[in-house]
CSV table of C-alpha atoms in Angstrom, one decimal:
chain,number,residue,atom,x,y,z
A,1,UNK,CA,71.6,73.6,110.8
A,2,UNK,CA,69.3,72.8,108.0
A,3,UNK,CA,69.1,69.3,106.8
A,4,UNK,CA,67.0,67.5,104.3
A,5,UNK,CA,67.0,63.8,104.3
A,6,UNK,CA,65.5,61.9,101.4
A,7,UNK,CA,64.2,58.2,101.4
A,8,UNK,CA,61.9,56.1,99.5
A,9,UNK,CA,64.1,55.4,96.3
A,10,UNK,CA,64.9,52.1,94.7
A,11,UNK,CA,64.2,49.9,91.5
A,12,UNK,CA,60.5,50.2,90.2
A,13,UNK,CA,59.0,48.8,87.0
A,14,UNK,CA,57.5,51.1,84.4
A,15,UNK,CA,54.1,51.9,85.2
A,16,UNK,CA,54.4,51.3,88.7
A,17,UNK,CA,54.3,53.8,91.9
A,18,UNK,CA,56.7,55.1,94.1
A,19,UNK,CA,56.6,57.5,96.9
A,20,UNK,CA,59.3,59.4,98.3
A,21,UNK,CA,59.7,61.3,101.5
A,22,UNK,CA,61.9,64.2,102.9
A,23,UNK,CA,62.6,64.8,106.7
A,24,UNK,CA,63.2,68.3,107.5
A,25,UNK,CA,64.9,69.7,110.3
A,26,UNK,CA,66.8,72.7,111.4
A,27,UNK,CA,64.3,75.2,110.5
A,28,UNK,CA,60.6,76.1,111.0
A,29,UNK,CA,59.1,73.7,108.2
A,30,UNK,CA,55.6,75.1,108.1
A,31,UNK,CA,57.4,78.7,107.2
A,32,UNK,CA,58.6,77.6,103.9
A,33,UNK,CA,57.5,76.4,100.5
A,34,UNK,CA,59.2,73.3,99.6
A,35,UNK,CA,60.0,71.4,96.5
A,36,UNK,CA,61.6,68.3,94.5
A,37,UNK,CA,64.2,68.8,91.6
A,38,UNK,CA,65.8,65.9,89.9
A,39,UNK,CA,68.8,64.7,87.9
A,40,UNK,CA,68.8,62.0,85.4
A,41,UNK,CA,72.1,60.0,85.1
A,42,UNK,CA,74.5,62.2,83.2
A,43,UNK,CA,72.1,64.8,82.7
A,44,UNK,CA,71.2,68.4,84.0
A,45,UNK,CA,68.7,69.4,86.6
A,46,UNK,CA,65.0,69.5,86.3
A,47,UNK,CA,62.5,70.9,88.5
A,48,UNK,CA,59.8,68.3,89.5
A,49,UNK,CA,57.2,70.0,91.7
A,50,UNK,CA,56.8,72.8,94.6
A,51,UNK,CA,54.2,73.0,97.3
A,52,UNK,CA,53.1,76.2,99.4
A,53,UNK,CA,53.7,76.5,103.0
A,54,UNK,CA,50.2,75.1,104.0
A,55,UNK,CA,50.0,72.8,101.1
A,56,UNK,CA,47.1,74.2,99.3
A,57,UNK,CA,48.7,75.1,96.2
A,58,UNK,CA,50.9,72.7,94.1
A,59,UNK,CA,53.0,73.6,90.8
A,60,UNK,CA,54.4,70.9,88.3
A,61,UNK,CA,56.2,71.1,84.9
A,62,UNK,CA,54.1,69.4,82.1
A,63,UNK,CA,56.7,66.4,82.2
A,64,UNK,CA,55.2,65.1,85.4
A,65,UNK,CA,51.6,67.2,85.6
A,66,UNK,CA,49.1,64.6,86.0
A,67,UNK,CA,51.4,61.6,87.4
A,68,UNK,CA,53.2,63.1,90.2
A,69,UNK,CA,51.7,64.4,93.3
A,70,UNK,CA,53.8,66.7,96.1
A,71,UNK,CA,52.4,66.7,99.5
A,72,UNK,CA,53.5,67.9,102.9
A,73,UNK,CA,53.1,67.2,106.7
A,74,UNK,CA,54.0,70.2,108.6
A,75,UNK,CA,53.3,68.3,111.9
A,76,UNK,CA,55.9,65.9,111.2
A,77,UNK,CA,58.1,68.5,109.0
A,78,UNK,CA,57.7,66.1,106.2
A,79,UNK,CA,57.6,66.4,102.3
A,80,UNK,CA,56.4,63.9,100.0
A,81,UNK,CA,56.4,62.9,96.3
A,82,UNK,CA,54.0,60.4,95.1
A,83,UNK,CA,55.0,59.2,91.6
A,84,UNK,CA,52.9,57.3,89.8
A,85,UNK,CA,52.7,55.6,86.0
A,86,UNK,CA,56.4,55.8,86.1
A,87,UNK,CA,58.3,55.6,82.8
A,88,UNK,CA,62.1,54.9,82.2
A,89,UNK,CA,62.5,58.9,81.7
A,90,UNK,CA,61.8,59.4,85.3
A,91,UNK,CA,64.9,57.6,86.4
A,92,UNK,CA,67.0,60.0,88.2
A,93,UNK,CA,68.1,61.4,91.4
A,94,UNK,CA,65.6,63.2,93.6
A,95,UNK,CA,66.5,66.1,95.7
A,96,UNK,CA,64.4,67.6,98.3
A,97,UNK,CA,65.0,71.3,98.4
A,98,UNK,CA,63.8,74.1,100.4
A,99,UNK,CA,61.9,76.7,98.0
A,100,UNK,CA,62.4,80.3,98.2
A,101,UNK,CA,59.1,81.7,96.5
A,102,UNK,CA,60.4,84.7,95.2
A,103,UNK,CA,58.9,85.1,91.8
A,104,UNK,CA,59.2,81.7,90.5
A,105,UNK,CA,61.5,80.7,93.3
A,106,UNK,CA,65.1,79.2,94.0
A,107,UNK,CA,66.3,76.6,96.0
A,108,UNK,CA,68.6,77.7,99.1
A,109,UNK,CA,69.1,74.4,100.7
A,110,UNK,CA,69.1,70.7,99.2
A,111,UNK,CA,69.0,67.2,100.4
A,112,UNK,CA,71.7,64.8,99.2
A,113,UNK,CA,69.2,63.1,97.0
A,114,UNK,CA,67.8,59.6,96.7
A,115,UNK,CA,68.3,57.6,93.4
A,116,UNK,CA,65.1,56.1,91.6
A,117,UNK,CA,65.5,53.6,88.6
A,118,UNK,CA,62.5,52.8,86.2
A,119,UNK,CA,63.2,49.6,84.6
A,120,UNK,CA,62.1,46.2,84.2
B,1,UNK,CA,60.0,77.5,78.5
B,2,UNK,CA,63.1,79.6,79.4
B,3,UNK,CA,66.0,77.8,77.8
B,4,UNK,CA,69.3,78.4,79.9
B,5,UNK,CA,72.5,77.9,77.9
B,6,UNK,CA,75.4,77.5,79.5
B,7,UNK,CA,78.0,77.5,76.4
B,8,UNK,CA,81.1,75.9,78.3
B,9,UNK,CA,80.6,72.4,79.5
B,10,UNK,CA,84.0,72.3,80.7
B,11,UNK,CA,86.6,74.5,82.1
B,12,UNK,CA,89.7,74.0,83.4
B,13,UNK,CA,91.8,76.3,85.6
B,14,UNK,CA,94.6,76.6,88.3
B,15,UNK,CA,94.3,77.5,92.0
B,16,UNK,CA,94.7,81.2,92.2
B,17,UNK,CA,93.6,81.9,88.8
B,18,UNK,CA,90.2,83.8,87.7
B,19,UNK,CA,87.5,82.0,85.7
B,20,UNK,CA,84.0,83.2,84.7
B,21,UNK,CA,81.2,81.2,83.9
B,22,UNK,CA,78.4,82.3,81.5
B,23,UNK,CA,75.0,81.4,81.6
B,24,UNK,CA,72.3,82.6,78.6
B,25,UNK,CA,68.7,82.9,78.6
B,26,UNK,CA,66.4,82.4,75.8
B,27,UNK,CA,64.4,85.5,76.7
B,28,UNK,CA,65.1,88.1,79.2
B,29,UNK,CA,64.6,87.1,82.8
B,30,UNK,CA,65.4,90.6,84.4
B,31,UNK,CA,67.9,89.4,87.5
B,32,UNK,CA,66.0,86.4,88.4
B,33,UNK,CA,68.8,84.1,88.0
B,34,UNK,CA,70.3,81.7,90.7
B,35,UNK,CA,73.5,80.1,90.7
B,36,UNK,CA,74.4,76.6,92.1
B,37,UNK,CA,77.7,74.7,93.0
B,38,UNK,CA,77.9,70.7,93.4
B,39,UNK,CA,80.6,68.7,94.5
B,40,UNK,CA,81.4,65.2,94.6
B,41,UNK,CA,79.5,63.6,97.7
B,42,UNK,CA,78.0,66.8,98.6
B,43,UNK,CA,74.5,68.5,98.6
B,44,UNK,CA,73.9,71.4,95.8
B,45,UNK,CA,74.7,74.9,97.5
B,46,UNK,CA,73.2,77.9,96.6
B,47,UNK,CA,75.9,80.5,95.8
B,48,UNK,CA,74.2,83.7,94.4
B,49,UNK,CA,70.6,84.5,93.7
B,50,UNK,CA,69.0,87.7,92.0
B,51,UNK,CA,71.9,87.6,89.6
B,52,UNK,CA,74.5,89.2,92.0
B,53,UNK,CA,73.2,88.7,95.5
B,54,UNK,CA,75.8,86.3,97.6
B,55,UNK,CA,74.0,83.7,99.6
B,56,UNK,CA,74.9,84.0,103.4
B,57,UNK,CA,78.1,81.9,103.5
B,58,UNK,CA,79.2,82.2,100.1
B,59,UNK,CA,82.9,83.4,100.1
B,60,UNK,CA,83.3,87.2,98.5
B,61,UNK,CA,85.7,85.7,95.5
B,62,UNK,CA,82.6,84.6,94.1
B,63,UNK,CA,80.4,87.3,92.1
B,64,UNK,CA,77.4,87.4,89.8
B,65,UNK,CA,76.7,90.0,87.3
B,66,UNK,CA,74.1,90.2,84.3
B,67,UNK,CA,70.7,91.1,83.5
B,68,UNK,CA,68.0,90.4,81.0
B,69,UNK,CA,69.6,87.4,79.1
B,70,UNK,CA,73.4,87.2,80.1
B,71,UNK,CA,74.8,86.3,83.0
B,72,UNK,CA,78.3,85.4,84.4
B,73,UNK,CA,79.5,83.8,87.4
B,74,UNK,CA,83.1,84.7,88.4
B,75,UNK,CA,85.7,83.1,90.7
B,76,UNK,CA,88.3,85.3,91.7
B,77,UNK,CA,91.7,83.5,93.0
B,78,UNK,CA,90.5,80.1,92.4
B,79,UNK,CA,91.1,77.9,95.8
B,80,UNK,CA,91.1,74.0,95.4
B,81,UNK,CA,87.6,73.7,97.0
B,82,UNK,CA,86.1,75.6,94.1
B,83,UNK,CA,86.2,72.9,91.8
B,84,UNK,CA,83.1,71.4,90.8
B,85,UNK,CA,79.9,71.7,88.9
B,86,UNK,CA,78.1,74.9,88.6
B,87,UNK,CA,74.7,75.5,87.1
B,88,UNK,CA,72.5,78.7,86.6
B,89,UNK,CA,68.8,78.6,86.8
B,90,UNK,CA,66.1,81.2,86.3
B,91,UNK,CA,63.1,81.8,88.3
B,92,UNK,CA,61.4,84.5,86.1
B,93,UNK,CA,58.8,82.1,85.3
B,94,UNK,CA,57.8,78.7,85.6
B,95,UNK,CA,58.8,76.1,84.7
B,96,UNK,CA,61.9,76.6,86.7
B,97,UNK,CA,65.1,75.8,84.3
B,98,UNK,CA,68.4,75.2,84.9
B,99,UNK,CA,71.5,75.5,82.5
B,100,UNK,CA,73.3,72.0,81.5
B,101,UNK,CA,76.2,72.9,83.9
B,102,UNK,CA,79.6,74.0,83.6
B,103,UNK,CA,82.3,71.4,85.1
B,104,UNK,CA,85.3,73.4,86.7
B,105,UNK,CA,88.5,71.1,87.1
B,106,UNK,CA,91.9,71.7,88.0
B,107,UNK,CA,94.5,72.2,85.3
């Protein structure tokens, strides 16, 4: 059974940093692209980052490019999201997702999510 | 960016009824469209990809149609477990973008 479990969320002040983790199990992690998707309170879904199987290629929307860094450790079946220079608009539930990289790609398994609140 | 519009934010229906949820893209995305379901306390679930291909495990009462800019998710004979939030997502190009969601509630 595919399982994705996020951790590392919490309350952080604007301008500070936070690192999220996602532990994957139930599939061969190194064979899949992975991604982060977020959902602000009462808002829709926003794709945040994607990483290739080896980690050599990463993709971001403009809203987080230069502030967020996605990475992975295939030996540990773990995905990470380093978030720097956090803003109040980054407040959201962050989901780890397995990314099926057909064309731009869609997400076939999701974690339960972890909440990040950016506030002073 | 490709804007995805789900014109109905809320839809109420009774078990046994059939419903359709629409999703419109701001430009042609061929059939690069996925549908997701979210139920309270549960992870998001992929229902359909490539506009009309059912993900493994998706009940056959779900169907997807459309191509280009207009897409529809249809649920025949609603079951109690079908009530929740539904989102469309385009993957024709990056940035990947989602619709704003349609909440399906029990009438």
